[in-house]
mmCIF file of C-alpha atoms in Angstrom:
data_model
loop_
_atom_site.group_PDB
_atom_site.id
_atom_site.type_symbol
_atom_site.label_atom_id
_atom_site.label_comp_id
_atom_site.label_asym_id
_atom_site.label_seq_id
_atom_site.Cartn_x
_atom_site.Cartn_y
_atom_site.Cartn_z
ATOM 1 C CA UNK A 1 -41.875 87.442 182.236
ATOM 2 C CA UNK A 2 -43.179 89.135 179.108
ATOM 3 C CA UNK A 3 -46.142 87.687 177.272
ATOM 4 C CA UNK A 4 -45.317 85.610 174.208
ATOM 5 C CA UNK A 5 -46.902 88.165 171.906
ATOM 6 C CA UNK A 6 -44.312 90.729 172.952
ATOM 7 C CA UNK A 7 -41.286 88.523 172.555
ATOM 8 C CA UNK A 8 -39.086 89.207 169.587
ATOM 9 C CA UNK A 9 -36.834 86.223 169.203
ATOM 10 C CA UNK A 10 -35.943 83.714 166.567
ATOM 11 C CA UNK A 11 -33.918 80.544 166.191
ATOM 12 C CA UNK A 12 -30.910 81.774 164.256
ATOM 13 C CA UNK A 13 -29.158 78.567 165.240
ATOM 14 C CA UNK A 14 -28.183 77.797 161.670
ATOM 15 C CA UNK A 15 -26.156 80.986 161.406
ATOM 16 C CA UNK A 16 -27.318 84.474 160.458
ATOM 17 C CA UNK A 17 -25.406 84.739 157.168
ATOM 18 C CA UNK A 18 -25.464 88.461 156.542
ATOM 19 C CA UNK A 19 -22.934 90.434 154.517
ATOM 20 C CA UNK A 20 -21.736 92.328 157.578
ATOM 21 C CA UNK A 21 -18.021 93.076 157.887
ATOM 22 C CA UNK A 22 -15.760 94.273 160.688
ATOM 23 C CA UNK A 23 -14.615 97.886 160.507
ATOM 24 C CA UNK A 24 -12.770 98.388 163.788
ATOM 25 C CA UNK A 25 -10.132 96.453 165.766
ATOM 26 C CA UNK A 26 -12.227 96.810 168.915
ATOM 27 C CA UNK A 27 -14.843 94.420 167.577
ATOM 28 C CA UNK A 28 -12.226 91.742 166.945
ATOM 29 C CA UNK A 29 -11.268 91.591 170.614
ATOM 30 C CA UNK A 30 -14.795 91.081 171.862
ATOM 31 C CA UNK A 31 -16.344 94.521 172.118
ATOM 32 C CA UNK A 32 -18.793 93.840 169.306
ATOM 33 C CA UNK A 33 -18.237 97.246 167.700
ATOM 34 C CA UNK A 34 -17.793 98.092 164.068
ATOM 35 C CA UNK A 35 -20.102 95.597 162.367
ATOM 36 C CA UNK A 36 -22.397 96.992 159.686
ATOM 37 C CA UNK A 37 -26.132 96.598 160.017
ATOM 38 C CA UNK A 38 -27.221 93.107 158.889
ATOM 39 C CA UNK A 39 -30.261 94.711 157.249
ATOM 40 C CA UNK A 40 -27.942 95.312 154.297
ATOM 41 C CA UNK A 41 -29.003 91.765 153.524
ATOM 42 C CA UNK A 42 -32.465 92.181 151.907
ATOM 43 C CA UNK A 43 -33.681 88.935 153.476
ATOM 44 C CA UNK A 44 -32.898 90.294 156.933
ATOM 45 C CA UNK A 45 -34.864 93.425 156.179
ATOM 46 C CA UNK A 46 -37.786 91.294 155.033
ATOM 47 C CA UNK A 47 -37.584 89.206 158.206
ATOM 48 C CA UNK A 48 -37.703 92.311 160.360
ATOM 49 C CA UNK A 49 -40.785 93.460 158.498
ATOM 50 C CA UNK A 50 -42.499 90.134 159.137
ATOM 51 C CA UNK A 51 -41.754 90.466 162.832
ATOM 52 C CA UNK A 52 -42.925 94.062 162.965
ATOM 53 C CA UNK A 53 -46.246 93.297 161.306
ATOM 54 C CA UNK A 54 -47.436 90.753 163.838
ATOM 55 C CA UNK A 55 -46.688 88.748 166.939
ATOM 56 C CA UNK A 56 -43.209 87.280 167.215
ATOM 57 C CA UNK A 57 -44.384 83.692 166.874
ATOM 58 C CA UNK A 58 -46.581 84.577 163.916
ATOM 59 C CA UNK A 59 -43.725 86.377 162.173
ATOM 60 C CA UNK A 60 -41.502 83.393 162.739
ATOM 61 C CA UNK A 61 -44.020 81.043 161.140
ATOM 62 C CA UNK A 62 -44.436 83.352 158.166
ATOM 63 C CA UNK A 63 -40.669 83.528 157.679
ATOM 64 C CA UNK A 64 -40.516 79.747 157.355
ATOM 65 C CA UNK A 65 -43.610 79.540 155.206
ATOM 66 C CA UNK A 66 -42.276 82.161 152.790
ATOM 67 C CA UNK A 67 -38.676 80.914 152.806
ATOM 68 C CA UNK A 68 -37.269 84.048 154.453
ATOM 69 C CA UNK A 69 -34.597 82.267 156.485
ATOM 70 C CA UNK A 70 -31.301 84.174 156.058
ATOM 71 C CA UNK A 71 -29.769 82.479 159.116
ATOM 72 C CA UNK A 72 -30.017 78.994 157.607
ATOM 73 C CA UNK A 73 -26.620 77.627 156.530
ATOM 74 C CA UNK A 74 -28.057 74.429 155.127
ATOM 75 C CA UNK A 75 -25.469 72.443 157.097
ATOM 76 C CA UNK A 76 -24.081 72.113 160.647
ATOM 77 C CA UNK A 77 -22.099 74.964 162.164
ATOM 78 C CA UNK A 78 -18.424 74.121 161.452
ATOM 79 C CA UNK A 79 -17.277 74.672 165.039
ATOM 80 C CA UNK A 80 -19.837 72.136 166.259
ATOM 81 C CA UNK A 81 -18.503 69.486 163.920
ATOM 82 C CA UNK A 82 -15.000 70.295 165.177
ATOM 83 C CA UNK A 83 -16.008 70.058 168.845
ATOM 84 C CA UNK A 84 -17.771 66.746 168.257
ATOM 85 C CA UNK A 85 -14.634 65.329 166.642
ATOM 86 C CA UNK A 86 -12.489 66.677 169.476
ATOM 87 C CA UNK A 87 -14.332 64.532 172.017
ATOM 88 C CA UNK A 88 -14.409 67.381 174.552
ATOM 89 C CA UNK A 89 -18.174 67.856 174.758
ATOM 90 C CA UNK A 90 -20.253 66.534 177.659
ATOM 91 C CA UNK A 91 -22.187 63.359 177.047
ATOM 92 C CA UNK A 92 -25.687 62.654 178.291
ATOM 93 C CA UNK A 93 -28.454 65.116 177.328
ATOM 94 C CA UNK A 94 -27.981 68.212 175.163
ATOM 95 C CA UNK A 95 -30.266 71.074 174.138
ATOM 96 C CA UNK A 96 -30.113 73.383 171.119
ATOM 97 C CA UNK A 97 -32.615 76.241 171.583
ATOM 98 C CA UNK A 98 -33.811 78.016 168.455
ATOM 99 C CA UNK A 99 -32.513 75.107 166.405
ATOM 100 C CA UNK A 100 -34.271 75.904 163.125
ATOM 101 C CA UNK A 101 -33.739 73.073 160.644
ATOM 102 C CA UNK A 102 -31.739 71.208 163.273
ATOM 103 C CA UNK A 103 -28.416 70.650 161.521
ATOM 104 C CA UNK A 104 -26.492 71.211 164.755
ATOM 105 C CA UNK A 105 -28.868 68.918 166.621
ATOM 106 C CA UNK A 106 -28.090 66.058 164.261
ATOM 107 C CA UNK A 107 -24.343 66.810 164.312
ATOM 108 C CA UNK A 108 -24.268 66.655 168.122
ATOM 109 C CA UNK A 109 -26.397 63.529 168.456
ATOM 110 C CA UNK A 110 -24.853 60.128 169.127
ATOM 111 C CA UNK A 111 -25.580 57.011 171.187
ATOM 112 C CA UNK A 112 -23.743 58.759 174.045
ATOM 113 C CA UNK A 113 -25.512 62.094 173.651
ATOM 114 C CA UNK A 114 -29.266 62.538 173.189
ATOM 115 C CA UNK A 115 -30.072 65.975 171.763
ATOM 116 C CA UNK A 116 -33.297 67.959 171.911
ATOM 117 C CA UNK A 117 -33.829 70.604 169.245
ATOM 118 C CA UNK A 118 -36.263 73.255 170.460
ATOM 119 C CA UNK A 119 -37.875 75.993 168.385
ATOM 120 C CA UNK A 120 -40.950 78.175 168.739
ATOM 121 C CA UNK A 121 -41.845 77.512 165.097
ATOM 122 C CA UNK A 122 -43.901 74.391 164.458
ATOM 123 C CA UNK A 123 -43.195 74.770 160.737
ATOM 124 C CA UNK A 124 -39.453 74.654 161.373
ATOM 125 C CA UNK A 125 -39.829 71.595 163.552
ATOM 126 C CA UNK A 126 -41.866 69.760 160.939
ATOM 127 C CA UNK A 127 -39.234 70.532 158.314
ATOM 128 C CA UNK A 128 -36.486 69.357 160.651
ATOM 129 C CA UNK A 129 -38.284 66.092 161.305
ATOM 130 C CA UNK A 130 -38.892 65.498 157.607
ATOM 131 C CA UNK A 131 -35.281 65.749 156.463
ATOM 132 C CA UNK A 132 -33.742 63.974 159.469
ATOM 133 C CA UNK A 133 -36.147 61.126 160.225
ATOM 134 C CA UNK A 134 -34.286 58.489 158.202
ATOM 135 C CA UNK A 135 -30.754 59.337 159.343
ATOM 136 C CA UNK A 136 -28.694 56.620 161.063
ATOM 137 C CA UNK A 137 -28.686 58.509 164.386
ATOM 138 C CA UNK A 138 -32.394 59.422 164.290
ATOM 139 C CA UNK A 139 -32.948 57.651 167.621
ATOM 140 C CA UNK A 140 -30.467 60.017 169.263
ATOM 141 C CA UNK A 141 -32.353 63.292 168.800
ATOM 142 C CA UNK A 142 -35.835 64.804 168.940
ATOM 143 C CA UNK A 143 -37.433 68.032 167.762
ATOM 144 C CA UNK A 144 -39.990 69.942 169.787
ATOM 145 C CA UNK A 145 -41.985 73.092 169.045
ATOM 146 C CA UNK A 146 -42.287 75.106 172.241
ATOM 147 C CA UNK A 147 -41.496 78.398 173.938
ATOM 148 C CA UNK A 148 -38.261 77.974 175.893
ATOM 149 C CA UNK A 149 -39.480 80.398 178.563
ATOM 150 C CA UNK A 150 -42.514 78.226 179.284
ATOM 151 C CA UNK A 151 -41.157 74.773 178.515
ATOM 152 C CA UNK A 152 -40.692 72.429 181.490
ATOM 153 C CA UNK A 153 -38.737 69.287 180.526
ATOM 154 C CA UNK A 154 -38.713 66.313 182.846
ATOM 155 C CA UNK A 155 -34.910 66.272 182.980
ATOM 156 C CA UNK A 156 -32.116 68.810 182.949
ATOM 157 C CA UNK A 157 -29.297 68.907 180.405
ATOM 158 C CA UNK A 158 -25.572 68.240 180.495
ATOM 159 C CA UNK A 159 -24.947 70.586 177.565
ATOM 160 C CA UNK A 160 -26.702 73.587 176.025
ATOM 161 C CA UNK A 161 -25.521 75.112 172.738
ATOM 162 C CA UNK A 162 -26.613 78.651 171.881
ATOM 163 C CA UNK A 163 -25.702 80.119 168.498
ATOM 164 C CA UNK A 164 -27.328 83.486 167.765
ATOM 165 C CA UNK A 165 -30.421 82.611 169.762
ATOM 166 C CA UNK A 166 -29.260 85.104 172.409
ATOM 167 C CA UNK A 167 -28.778 87.961 169.941
ATOM 168 C CA UNK A 168 -32.180 87.213 168.393
ATOM 169 C CA UNK A 169 -33.856 87.949 171.715
ATOM 170 C CA UNK A 170 -35.017 91.428 172.515
ATOM 171 C CA UNK A 171 -32.349 92.665 174.979
ATOM 172 C CA UNK A 172 -35.025 93.040 177.676
ATOM 173 C CA UNK A 173 -35.288 89.231 177.731
ATOM 174 C CA UNK A 174 -31.609 88.448 178.194
ATOM 175 C CA UNK A 175 -31.775 88.133 181.967
ATOM 176 C CA UNK A 176 -34.715 85.745 181.557
ATOM 177 C CA UNK A 177 -32.634 83.794 179.017
ATOM 178 C CA UNK A 178 -29.831 83.391 181.566
ATOM 179 C CA UNK A 179 -32.221 82.293 184.291
ATOM 180 C CA UNK A 180 -33.846 79.792 181.942
ATOM 181 C CA UNK A 181 -30.477 78.382 180.893
ATOM 182 C CA UNK A 182 -29.552 78.077 184.563
ATOM 183 C CA UNK A 183 -32.735 76.143 185.262
ATOM 184 C CA UNK A 184 -32.390 73.815 182.277
ATOM 185 C CA UNK A 185 -28.713 73.014 182.789
ATOM 186 C CA UNK A 186 -27.447 70.558 185.375
ATOM 187 C CA UNK A 187 -25.334 72.190 188.117
ATOM 188 C CA UNK A 188 -22.191 70.662 186.609
ATOM 189 C CA UNK A 189 -23.337 71.075 182.992
ATOM 190 C CA UNK A 190 -21.734 73.197 180.276
ATOM 191 C CA UNK A 191 -23.140 76.090 178.277
ATOM 192 C CA UNK A 192 -21.534 76.764 174.894
ATOM 193 C CA UNK A 193 -22.195 80.122 173.274
ATOM 194 C CA UNK A 194 -21.109 81.005 169.770
ATOM 195 C CA UNK A 195 -21.184 84.778 170.080
ATOM 196 C CA UNK A 196 -21.938 86.872 167.018
ATOM 197 C CA UNK A 197 -20.307 90.264 167.636
ATOM 198 C CA UNK A 198 -22.500 93.016 166.302
ATOM 199 C CA UNK A 199 -23.120 96.686 167.066
ATOM 200 C CA UNK A 200 -24.726 99.906 165.790
ATOM 201 C CA UNK A 201 -28.129 98.248 165.451
ATOM 202 C CA UNK A 202 -31.239 100.394 165.622
ATOM 203 C CA UNK A 203 -33.514 97.367 165.354
ATOM 204 C CA UNK A 204 -33.399 93.601 165.333
ATOM 205 C CA UNK A 205 -33.214 90.729 165.147
ATOM 206 C CA UNK A 206 -30.303 90.286 165.394
ATOM 207 C CA UNK A 207 -29.694 92.855 168.121
ATOM 208 C CA UNK A 208 -26.436 94.413 169.284
ATOM 209 C CA UNK A 209 -24.278 91.751 170.842
ATOM 210 C CA UNK A 210 -20.960 91.584 172.717
ATOM 211 C CA UNK A 211 -19.190 89.242 175.120
ATOM 212 C CA UNK A 212 -19.983 91.631 177.956
ATOM 213 C CA UNK A 213 -23.702 91.169 177.323
ATOM 214 C CA UNK A 214 -23.358 87.483 178.196
ATOM 215 C CA UNK A 215 -21.162 88.192 181.204
ATOM 216 C CA UNK A 216 -23.661 90.703 182.552
ATOM 217 C CA UNK A 217 -26.482 88.161 182.818
ATOM 218 C CA UNK A 218 -24.564 84.905 183.362
ATOM 219 C CA UNK A 219 -21.984 85.851 185.981
ATOM 220 C CA UNK A 220 -24.544 86.847 188.667
ATOM 221 C CA UNK A 221 -25.882 83.284 188.374
ATOM 222 C CA UNK A 222 -22.450 81.781 189.019
ATOM 223 C CA UNK A 223 -21.426 81.143 185.413
ATOM 224 C CA UNK A 224 -17.825 81.792 184.406
ATOM 225 C CA UNK A 225 -16.264 81.473 180.985
ATOM 226 C CA UNK A 226 -13.634 78.740 181.170
ATOM 227 C CA UNK A 227 -12.804 79.455 177.531
ATOM 228 C CA UNK A 228 -13.335 82.532 175.366
ATOM 229 C CA UNK A 229 -11.583 82.619 172.013
ATOM 230 C CA UNK A 230 -11.986 83.675 168.394
ATOM 231 C CA UNK A 231 -13.932 81.205 166.302
ATOM 232 C CA UNK A 232 -11.352 80.318 163.668
ATOM 233 C CA UNK A 233 -13.922 78.122 161.904
ATOM 234 C CA UNK A 234 -16.494 80.866 161.404
ATOM 235 C CA UNK A 235 -18.315 80.913 158.089
ATOM 236 C CA UNK A 236 -16.815 83.341 155.578
ATOM 237 C CA UNK A 237 -19.247 86.268 156.132
ATOM 238 C CA UNK A 238 -18.430 86.140 159.854
ATOM 239 C CA UNK A 239 -14.691 85.732 159.896
ATOM 240 C CA UNK A 240 -13.332 87.783 162.799
ATOM 241 C CA UNK A 241 -16.846 88.411 164.122
ATOM 242 C CA UNK A 242 -17.422 85.417 166.398
ATOM 243 C CA UNK A 243 -16.243 84.296 169.812
ATOM 244 C CA UNK A 244 -16.573 80.783 171.167
ATOM 245 C CA UNK A 245 -17.458 80.773 174.846
ATOM 246 C CA UNK A 246 -17.572 77.711 177.088
ATOM 247 C CA UNK A 247 -19.217 78.372 180.445
ATOM 248 C CA UNK A 248 -19.407 76.435 183.697
ATOM 249 C CA UNK A 249 -21.304 77.306 186.835
ATOM 250 C CA UNK A 250 -19.540 77.815 190.153
ATOM 251 C CA UNK A 251 -21.318 78.116 193.472
ATOM 252 C CA UNK A 252 -24.893 78.241 192.186
ATOM 253 C CA UNK A 253 -27.629 75.612 192.075
ATOM 254 C CA UNK A 254 -30.417 75.253 189.547
ATOM 255 C CA UNK A 255 -34.011 75.633 190.742
ATOM 256 C CA UNK A 256 -35.613 73.223 188.245
#
């Protein structure tokens, strides 16, 4: 496992709202090709500079302190609201890694589903607590500042939702991400990935990302996609650039 100071990852769970557009049919079918560099968004370029100038965790804190948060939608991810209404999500315990302001955490939380929002930024977690503490379902969620690769919860989860946390990781950490997810998820739990298709990146975050990148690290651990489809509810800048994946594990046991 790499030391924390060498990790380059951020909680883009609110949606990395760049001005990227698709330029090839291949990207629309899951290859991830043809998307312009998100650094065309000046805020993304500024974020990358903050990361480059210091440790990953320090850059993350500075991004929140200075308001450089281009991933923040200011509201829940639309597909999450749709899935909640559909009644198809597992109940019990859920985890949203890299949750940022925690909009998806709150949207998922209910008396039947307790949700933990995890982020490496203590500033983000304080902000999340401040805006959400008086909500009617405040007893159904919690926010925690911690490093997901070191965190050891007392219980596993029935559901994990990952939206752009994976593509915010340096690619060298993706296998560790899969192993961590496998440890945190119950053997019969479900992993939901909202996959931001992106290519031609020379730097990150976000880094190049395709469906095959998830398959490469998840399938050896027994995970299979029981659903992989276009996200028809993607935010406008990402129309045609996202895949919704729902994963279950077959034949493997968690070690947590």
